[in-house]
């Protein structure tokens, strides 16, 4: 009986951990700690959104094993953080957060049911819609998180900021907590992610992208996600990681040239393309 009530509760931190593909309670708790360290508002947004996404999955009687893994929490969590990052936390934003989190869980289920590797696609689509609505149709003031002054970073912090910016966090402390969160679940994924963050920064520098943006990890976080997604013990896994990372950074740069809001779309598109390559070569 006790296990019956604990599982949905444990699914919430697992859902947060699944942002970086880790269905681990400790990973999720470290992620939440990092978010709350940088912003109490975003931390509250992440926690509420994940709970809503998980709760909707329970109410709609989605497969319990999927709920337990946190598969209905991570896109919802990102919606919650994104809305409280981009906009001032007015009542309409909290309402949008709840609605968006519920929709993210439903969207995620539709992808899982059809065996489509959607990754963070529900978060991307829903956030794009809300960004358009709140910037053009129903104007909401931007959050101070967006307009804050950019600090100067040391070279070492480029790697940790790649982890931090996955969940919209800019401090070195949050980035380290996110790295540790992945490490406690999958050391090889964390180390691949660290290397990918540096590679992403290097590639973006070759395209003369703004140094402050590079140091903040804005060209690394999609690379980090790609590295985690394809990390493995085989030599060819390293090749897949490199392919996905390079594709993600190039897509990122291309989207910015078109003045698009990037979010984690480069990660999703690069992963889809790399999965095609992987499917082709794994058959040999």
Tab-separated table of C-alpha atoms in Angstrom:
chain	number	residue	atom	x	y	z
A	1	UNK	CA	0.000	0.000	0.000
A	2	UNK	CA	2.838	2.374	0.899
A	3	UNK	CA	4.557	1.648	-2.431
A	4	UNK	CA	1.337	2.506	-4.271
A	5	UNK	CA	1.382	6.062	-2.916
A	6	UNK	CA	5.149	6.576	-3.100
A	7	UNK	CA	5.483	5.731	-6.808
A	8	UNK	CA	3.603	8.779	-8.165
A	9	UNK	CA	5.575	10.989	-5.761
A	10	UNK	CA	8.898	9.489	-6.893
A	11	UNK	CA	7.782	9.950	-10.496
A	12	UNK	CA	7.988	13.737	-10.042
A	13	UNK	CA	11.771	13.977	-9.438
A	14	UNK	CA	12.276	11.230	-12.026
A	15	UNK	CA	10.341	13.400	-14.465
A	16	UNK	CA	12.709	16.296	-13.788
A	17	UNK	CA	15.665	13.928	-14.237
A	18	UNK	CA	14.288	12.803	-17.586
A	19	UNK	CA	15.013	16.303	-18.928
A	20	UNK	CA	18.484	14.861	-19.492
A	21	UNK	CA	17.192	11.334	-20.111
A	22	UNK	CA	17.871	10.090	-16.571
A	23	UNK	CA	14.954	8.403	-14.800
A	24	UNK	CA	16.688	8.704	-11.451
A	25	UNK	CA	15.191	10.252	-8.299
A	26	UNK	CA	18.535	11.655	-7.105
A	27	UNK	CA	19.194	13.151	-10.524
A	28	UNK	CA	15.860	14.945	-10.434
A	29	UNK	CA	16.432	16.216	-6.902
A	30	UNK	CA	19.845	17.620	-7.871
A	31	UNK	CA	18.279	19.282	-10.914
A	32	UNK	CA	15.586	20.855	-8.741
A	33	UNK	CA	18.221	22.025	-6.281
A	34	UNK	CA	20.118	23.711	-9.111
A	35	UNK	CA	16.998	25.410	-10.457
A	36	UNK	CA	15.917	26.641	-7.025
A	37	UNK	CA	19.482	27.889	-6.388
A	38	UNK	CA	19.258	30.173	-9.417
A	39	UNK	CA	15.579	31.115	-9.163
A	40	UNK	CA	12.899	30.215	-6.627
A	41	UNK	CA	10.241	31.170	-9.169
A	42	UNK	CA	11.618	28.855	-11.846
A	43	UNK	CA	12.087	26.121	-9.269
A	44	UNK	CA	8.449	26.435	-8.251
A	45	UNK	CA	7.466	26.439	-11.923
A	46	UNK	CA	9.444	23.256	-12.598
A	47	UNK	CA	8.016	21.458	-9.568
A	48	UNK	CA	4.410	22.452	-10.241
A	49	UNK	CA	4.628	21.666	-13.951
A	50	UNK	CA	6.149	18.230	-13.370
A	51	UNK	CA	3.488	17.421	-10.772
A	52	UNK	CA	0.746	18.517	-13.181
A	53	UNK	CA	2.148	16.479	-16.078
A	54	UNK	CA	2.518	13.407	-13.872
A	55	UNK	CA	-0.919	13.928	-12.327
A	56	UNK	CA	-2.588	14.179	-15.729
A	57	UNK	CA	-0.916	10.913	-16.750
A	58	UNK	CA	-2.281	9.239	-13.607
A	59	UNK	CA	-5.791	10.638	-14.135
A	60	UNK	CA	-5.831	9.530	-17.782
A	61	UNK	CA	-4.581	6.094	-16.723
A	62	UNK	CA	-1.478	6.022	-18.866
A	63	UNK	CA	0.758	2.938	-18.369
A	64	UNK	CA	1.990	2.938	-14.735
A	65	UNK	CA	5.501	1.861	-15.729
A	66	UNK	CA	5.812	4.897	-18.026
A	67	UNK	CA	4.522	7.201	-15.294
A	68	UNK	CA	6.970	5.692	-12.790
A	69	UNK	CA	9.871	6.385	-15.165
A	70	UNK	CA	8.952	10.078	-15.254
A	71	UNK	CA	8.159	10.088	-18.972
A	72	UNK	CA	5.231	12.468	-18.532
A	73	UNK	CA	7.099	14.977	-16.408
A	74	UNK	CA	10.129	16.218	-18.312
A	75	UNK	CA	8.511	18.156	-21.162
A	76	UNK	CA	6.035	19.563	-18.646
A	77	UNK	CA	8.926	20.611	-16.379
A	78	UNK	CA	10.628	22.431	-19.247
A	79	UNK	CA	7.390	24.243	-20.096
A	80	UNK	CA	7.177	25.377	-16.473
A	81	UNK	CA	10.746	26.656	-16.374
A	82	UNK	CA	10.521	28.278	-19.813
A	83	UNK	CA	7.372	30.283	-19.035
A	84	UNK	CA	8.769	31.566	-15.721
A	85	UNK	CA	12.083	32.317	-17.460
A	86	UNK	CA	10.696	34.293	-20.387
A	87	UNK	CA	7.836	36.125	-18.660
A	88	UNK	CA	7.077	37.941	-15.449
A	89	UNK	CA	5.280	35.510	-13.140
A	90	UNK	CA	1.800	36.976	-13.436
A	91	UNK	CA	-1.359	34.893	-12.758
A	92	UNK	CA	-1.889	34.311	-16.497
A	93	UNK	CA	1.559	32.709	-16.701
A	94	UNK	CA	0.743	30.266	-13.894
A	95	UNK	CA	-2.518	29.359	-15.610
A	96	UNK	CA	-0.630	28.850	-18.883
A	97	UNK	CA	1.923	26.744	-17.007
A	98	UNK	CA	-0.747	24.367	-15.726
A	99	UNK	CA	-2.475	24.123	-19.115
A	100	UNK	CA	0.815	23.738	-20.982
A	101	UNK	CA	2.056	21.046	-18.592
A	102	UNK	CA	-1.131	19.040	-19.034
A	103	UNK	CA	-0.918	19.353	-22.817
A	104	UNK	CA	2.744	18.322	-22.732
A	105	UNK	CA	1.845	15.068	-20.967
A	106	UNK	CA	-0.942	14.325	-23.464
A	107	UNK	CA	1.330	15.149	-26.424
A	108	UNK	CA	4.086	12.960	-24.944
A	109	UNK	CA	1.681	10.042	-24.608
A	110	UNK	CA	0.638	10.387	-28.248
A	111	UNK	CA	4.296	10.121	-29.290
A	112	UNK	CA	5.049	7.178	-26.987
A	113	UNK	CA	1.914	5.328	-28.122
A	114	UNK	CA	3.047	5.613	-31.745
A	115	UNK	CA	6.630	4.658	-30.856
A	116	UNK	CA	7.931	8.026	-32.080
A	117	UNK	CA	11.140	9.268	-30.388
A	118	UNK	CA	9.765	12.719	-29.684
A	119	UNK	CA	12.308	13.647	-26.991
A	120	UNK	CA	11.410	17.205	-25.866
A	121	UNK	CA	9.179	17.977	-28.876
A	122	UNK	CA	6.024	18.575	-26.749
A	123	UNK	CA	7.905	21.201	-24.724
A	124	UNK	CA	9.159	22.907	-27.891
A	125	UNK	CA	5.798	23.117	-29.661
A	126	UNK	CA	3.840	24.229	-26.596
A	127	UNK	CA	6.440	26.821	-25.584
A	128	UNK	CA	6.625	28.237	-29.112
A	129	UNK	CA	2.829	28.677	-29.060
A	130	UNK	CA	2.861	30.449	-25.687
A	131	UNK	CA	5.811	32.639	-26.683
A	132	UNK	CA	3.865	33.806	-29.734
A	133	UNK	CA	0.672	34.408	-27.759
A	134	UNK	CA	2.282	36.293	-24.904
A	135	UNK	CA	4.565	38.372	-27.110
A	136	UNK	CA	2.033	39.312	-29.798
A	137	UNK	CA	-1.584	38.547	-28.864
A	138	UNK	CA	-1.694	39.009	-25.082
A	139	UNK	CA	1.368	41.023	-24.098
A	140	UNK	CA	3.105	39.883	-20.904
A	141	UNK	CA	6.212	41.722	-19.619
A	142	UNK	CA	9.487	39.791	-19.992
A	143	UNK	CA	11.064	38.294	-16.916
A	144	UNK	CA	14.094	39.935	-15.323
A	145	UNK	CA	15.840	36.599	-15.928
A	146	UNK	CA	15.957	37.481	-19.640
A	147	UNK	CA	17.065	41.079	-19.214
A	148	UNK	CA	19.688	40.451	-16.528
A	149	UNK	CA	23.257	41.623	-17.148
A	150	UNK	CA	25.537	38.951	-18.543
A	151	UNK	CA	28.512	38.299	-16.237
A	152	UNK	CA	32.027	37.529	-17.455
A	153	UNK	CA	32.915	33.844	-17.366
A	154	UNK	CA	36.162	31.933	-17.173
A	155	UNK	CA	36.934	29.292	-19.798
A	156	UNK	CA	36.343	26.455	-17.321
A	157	UNK	CA	32.723	27.403	-16.859
A	158	UNK	CA	31.864	26.892	-20.537
A	159	UNK	CA	31.479	23.161	-19.922
A	160	UNK	CA	29.253	23.537	-16.867
A	161	UNK	CA	27.093	26.221	-18.479
A	162	UNK	CA	26.293	23.782	-21.265
A	163	UNK	CA	24.562	21.637	-18.637
A	164	UNK	CA	22.975	24.612	-16.890
A	165	UNK	CA	21.385	26.115	-19.987
A	166	UNK	CA	19.532	22.864	-20.744
A	167	UNK	CA	17.133	23.998	-18.014
A	168	UNK	CA	17.587	27.776	-18.532
A	169	UNK	CA	20.058	28.227	-15.654
A	170	UNK	CA	23.140	30.421	-16.018
A	171	UNK	CA	25.168	29.947	-12.823
A	172	UNK	CA	28.189	27.696	-12.525
A	173	UNK	CA	26.673	26.161	-9.365
A	174	UNK	CA	23.502	25.089	-11.169
A	175	UNK	CA	25.563	23.699	-14.041
A	176	UNK	CA	27.711	21.657	-11.651
A	177	UNK	CA	24.636	20.329	-9.860
A	178	UNK	CA	23.138	19.291	-13.202
A	179	UNK	CA	26.407	17.604	-14.191
A	180	UNK	CA	26.485	15.732	-10.867
A	181	UNK	CA	22.844	14.786	-11.352
A	182	UNK	CA	23.650	13.090	-14.639
A	183	UNK	CA	26.866	11.601	-13.214
A	184	UNK	CA	25.131	9.802	-10.322
A	185	UNK	CA	22.854	8.127	-12.854
A	186	UNK	CA	25.238	7.582	-15.780
A	187	UNK	CA	28.909	8.632	-15.464
A	188	UNK	CA	29.643	8.006	-19.150
A	189	UNK	CA	26.711	10.218	-20.182
A	190	UNK	CA	27.933	13.015	-17.919
A	191	UNK	CA	31.480	12.844	-19.292
A	192	UNK	CA	30.286	12.739	-22.896
A	193	UNK	CA	28.059	15.717	-22.090
A	194	UNK	CA	30.987	17.669	-20.645
A	195	UNK	CA	33.064	17.027	-23.761
A	196	UNK	CA	30.138	17.948	-26.008
A	197	UNK	CA	29.710	21.263	-24.213
A	198	UNK	CA	33.294	22.199	-25.059
A	199	UNK	CA	32.946	20.997	-28.657
A	200	UNK	CA	29.753	23.011	-29.064
A	201	UNK	CA	31.504	26.135	-27.811
A	202	UNK	CA	34.475	25.535	-30.129
A	203	UNK	CA	32.320	25.086	-33.237
A	204	UNK	CA	30.264	28.182	-32.498
A	205	UNK	CA	33.439	30.223	-32.048
A	206	UNK	CA	34.531	29.200	-35.556
A	207	UNK	CA	31.346	30.862	-36.836
A	208	UNK	CA	32.225	34.048	-34.929
A	209	UNK	CA	29.221	33.797	-32.624
A	210	UNK	CA	29.145	36.316	-29.727
A	211	UNK	CA	31.676	35.344	-27.079
A	212	UNK	CA	29.310	36.070	-24.183
A	213	UNK	CA	26.668	33.781	-25.690
A	214	UNK	CA	29.227	31.020	-26.221
A	215	UNK	CA	30.501	31.294	-22.645
A	216	UNK	CA	26.941	31.203	-21.322
A	217	UNK	CA	26.512	27.774	-22.916
A	218	UNK	CA	23.887	28.907	-25.418
A	219	UNK	CA	25.599	26.933	-28.189
A	220	UNK	CA	26.401	23.963	-25.948
A	221	UNK	CA	23.219	22.839	-24.217
A	222	UNK	CA	21.728	21.122	-27.260
A	223	UNK	CA	25.089	19.452	-27.796
A	224	UNK	CA	25.016	18.208	-24.188
A	225	UNK	CA	21.592	16.626	-24.707
A	226	UNK	CA	22.754	14.942	-27.920
A	227	UNK	CA	25.820	13.529	-26.190
A	228	UNK	CA	23.720	12.123	-23.350
A	229	UNK	CA	21.215	10.631	-25.790
A	230	UNK	CA	23.853	8.699	-27.747
A	231	UNK	CA	26.399	7.980	-25.009
A	232	UNK	CA	27.490	4.353	-24.779
A	233	UNK	CA	30.437	2.054	-24.223
A	234	UNK	CA	31.063	1.165	-27.871
A	235	UNK	CA	33.556	3.074	-30.001
A	236	UNK	CA	30.892	3.759	-32.602
A	237	UNK	CA	28.754	5.408	-29.918
A	238	UNK	CA	31.404	8.108	-29.743
A	239	UNK	CA	31.020	8.634	-33.481
A	240	UNK	CA	27.239	8.969	-33.140
A	241	UNK	CA	27.732	11.473	-30.327
A	242	UNK	CA	30.061	13.544	-32.504
A	243	UNK	CA	27.672	13.464	-35.477
A	244	UNK	CA	24.717	14.523	-33.311
A	245	UNK	CA	26.691	17.254	-31.554
A	246	UNK	CA	27.984	18.810	-34.781
A	247	UNK	CA	24.514	18.693	-36.347
A	248	UNK	CA	22.905	20.240	-33.263
A	249	UNK	CA	25.335	23.169	-33.162
A	250	UNK	CA	24.970	23.860	-36.896
A	251	UNK	CA	21.165	23.713	-36.641
A	252	UNK	CA	21.347	26.022	-33.619
A	253	UNK	CA	23.421	28.572	-35.547
A	254	UNK	CA	21.106	28.317	-38.555
A	255	UNK	CA	17.974	28.905	-36.455
A	256	UNK	CA	19.519	31.962	-34.825
A	257	UNK	CA	20.399	33.364	-38.252
A	258	UNK	CA	16.674	33.068	-39.051
A	259	UNK	CA	15.861	34.842	-35.762
A	260	UNK	CA	14.065	31.774	-34.386
A	261	UNK	CA	13.700	30.825	-30.718
A	262	UNK	CA	15.935	27.772	-30.510
A	263	UNK	CA	14.906	25.956	-27.310
A	264	UNK	CA	15.880	22.251	-27.653
A	265	UNK	CA	14.797	21.855	-31.282
A	266	UNK	CA	18.409	21.435	-32.551
A	267	UNK	CA	18.755	18.493	-30.156
A	268	UNK	CA	15.543	16.879	-31.388
A	269	UNK	CA	16.265	17.346	-35.107
A	270	UNK	CA	19.923	16.334	-34.770
A	271	UNK	CA	18.881	13.236	-32.801
A	272	UNK	CA	16.352	12.229	-35.456
A	273	UNK	CA	18.990	12.553	-38.180
A	274	UNK	CA	21.581	10.665	-36.118
A	275	UNK	CA	19.089	7.889	-35.376
A	276	UNK	CA	18.743	7.396	-39.146
A	277	UNK	CA	22.526	7.158	-39.470
A	278	UNK	CA	22.677	4.812	-36.471
A	279	UNK	CA	19.963	2.571	-37.886
A	280	UNK	CA	21.835	2.329	-41.172
A	281	UNK	CA	25.256	1.501	-39.719
A	282	UNK	CA	24.128	-0.702	-36.816
A	283	UNK	CA	22.739	-3.132	-39.367
A	284	UNK	CA	26.230	-3.715	-40.768
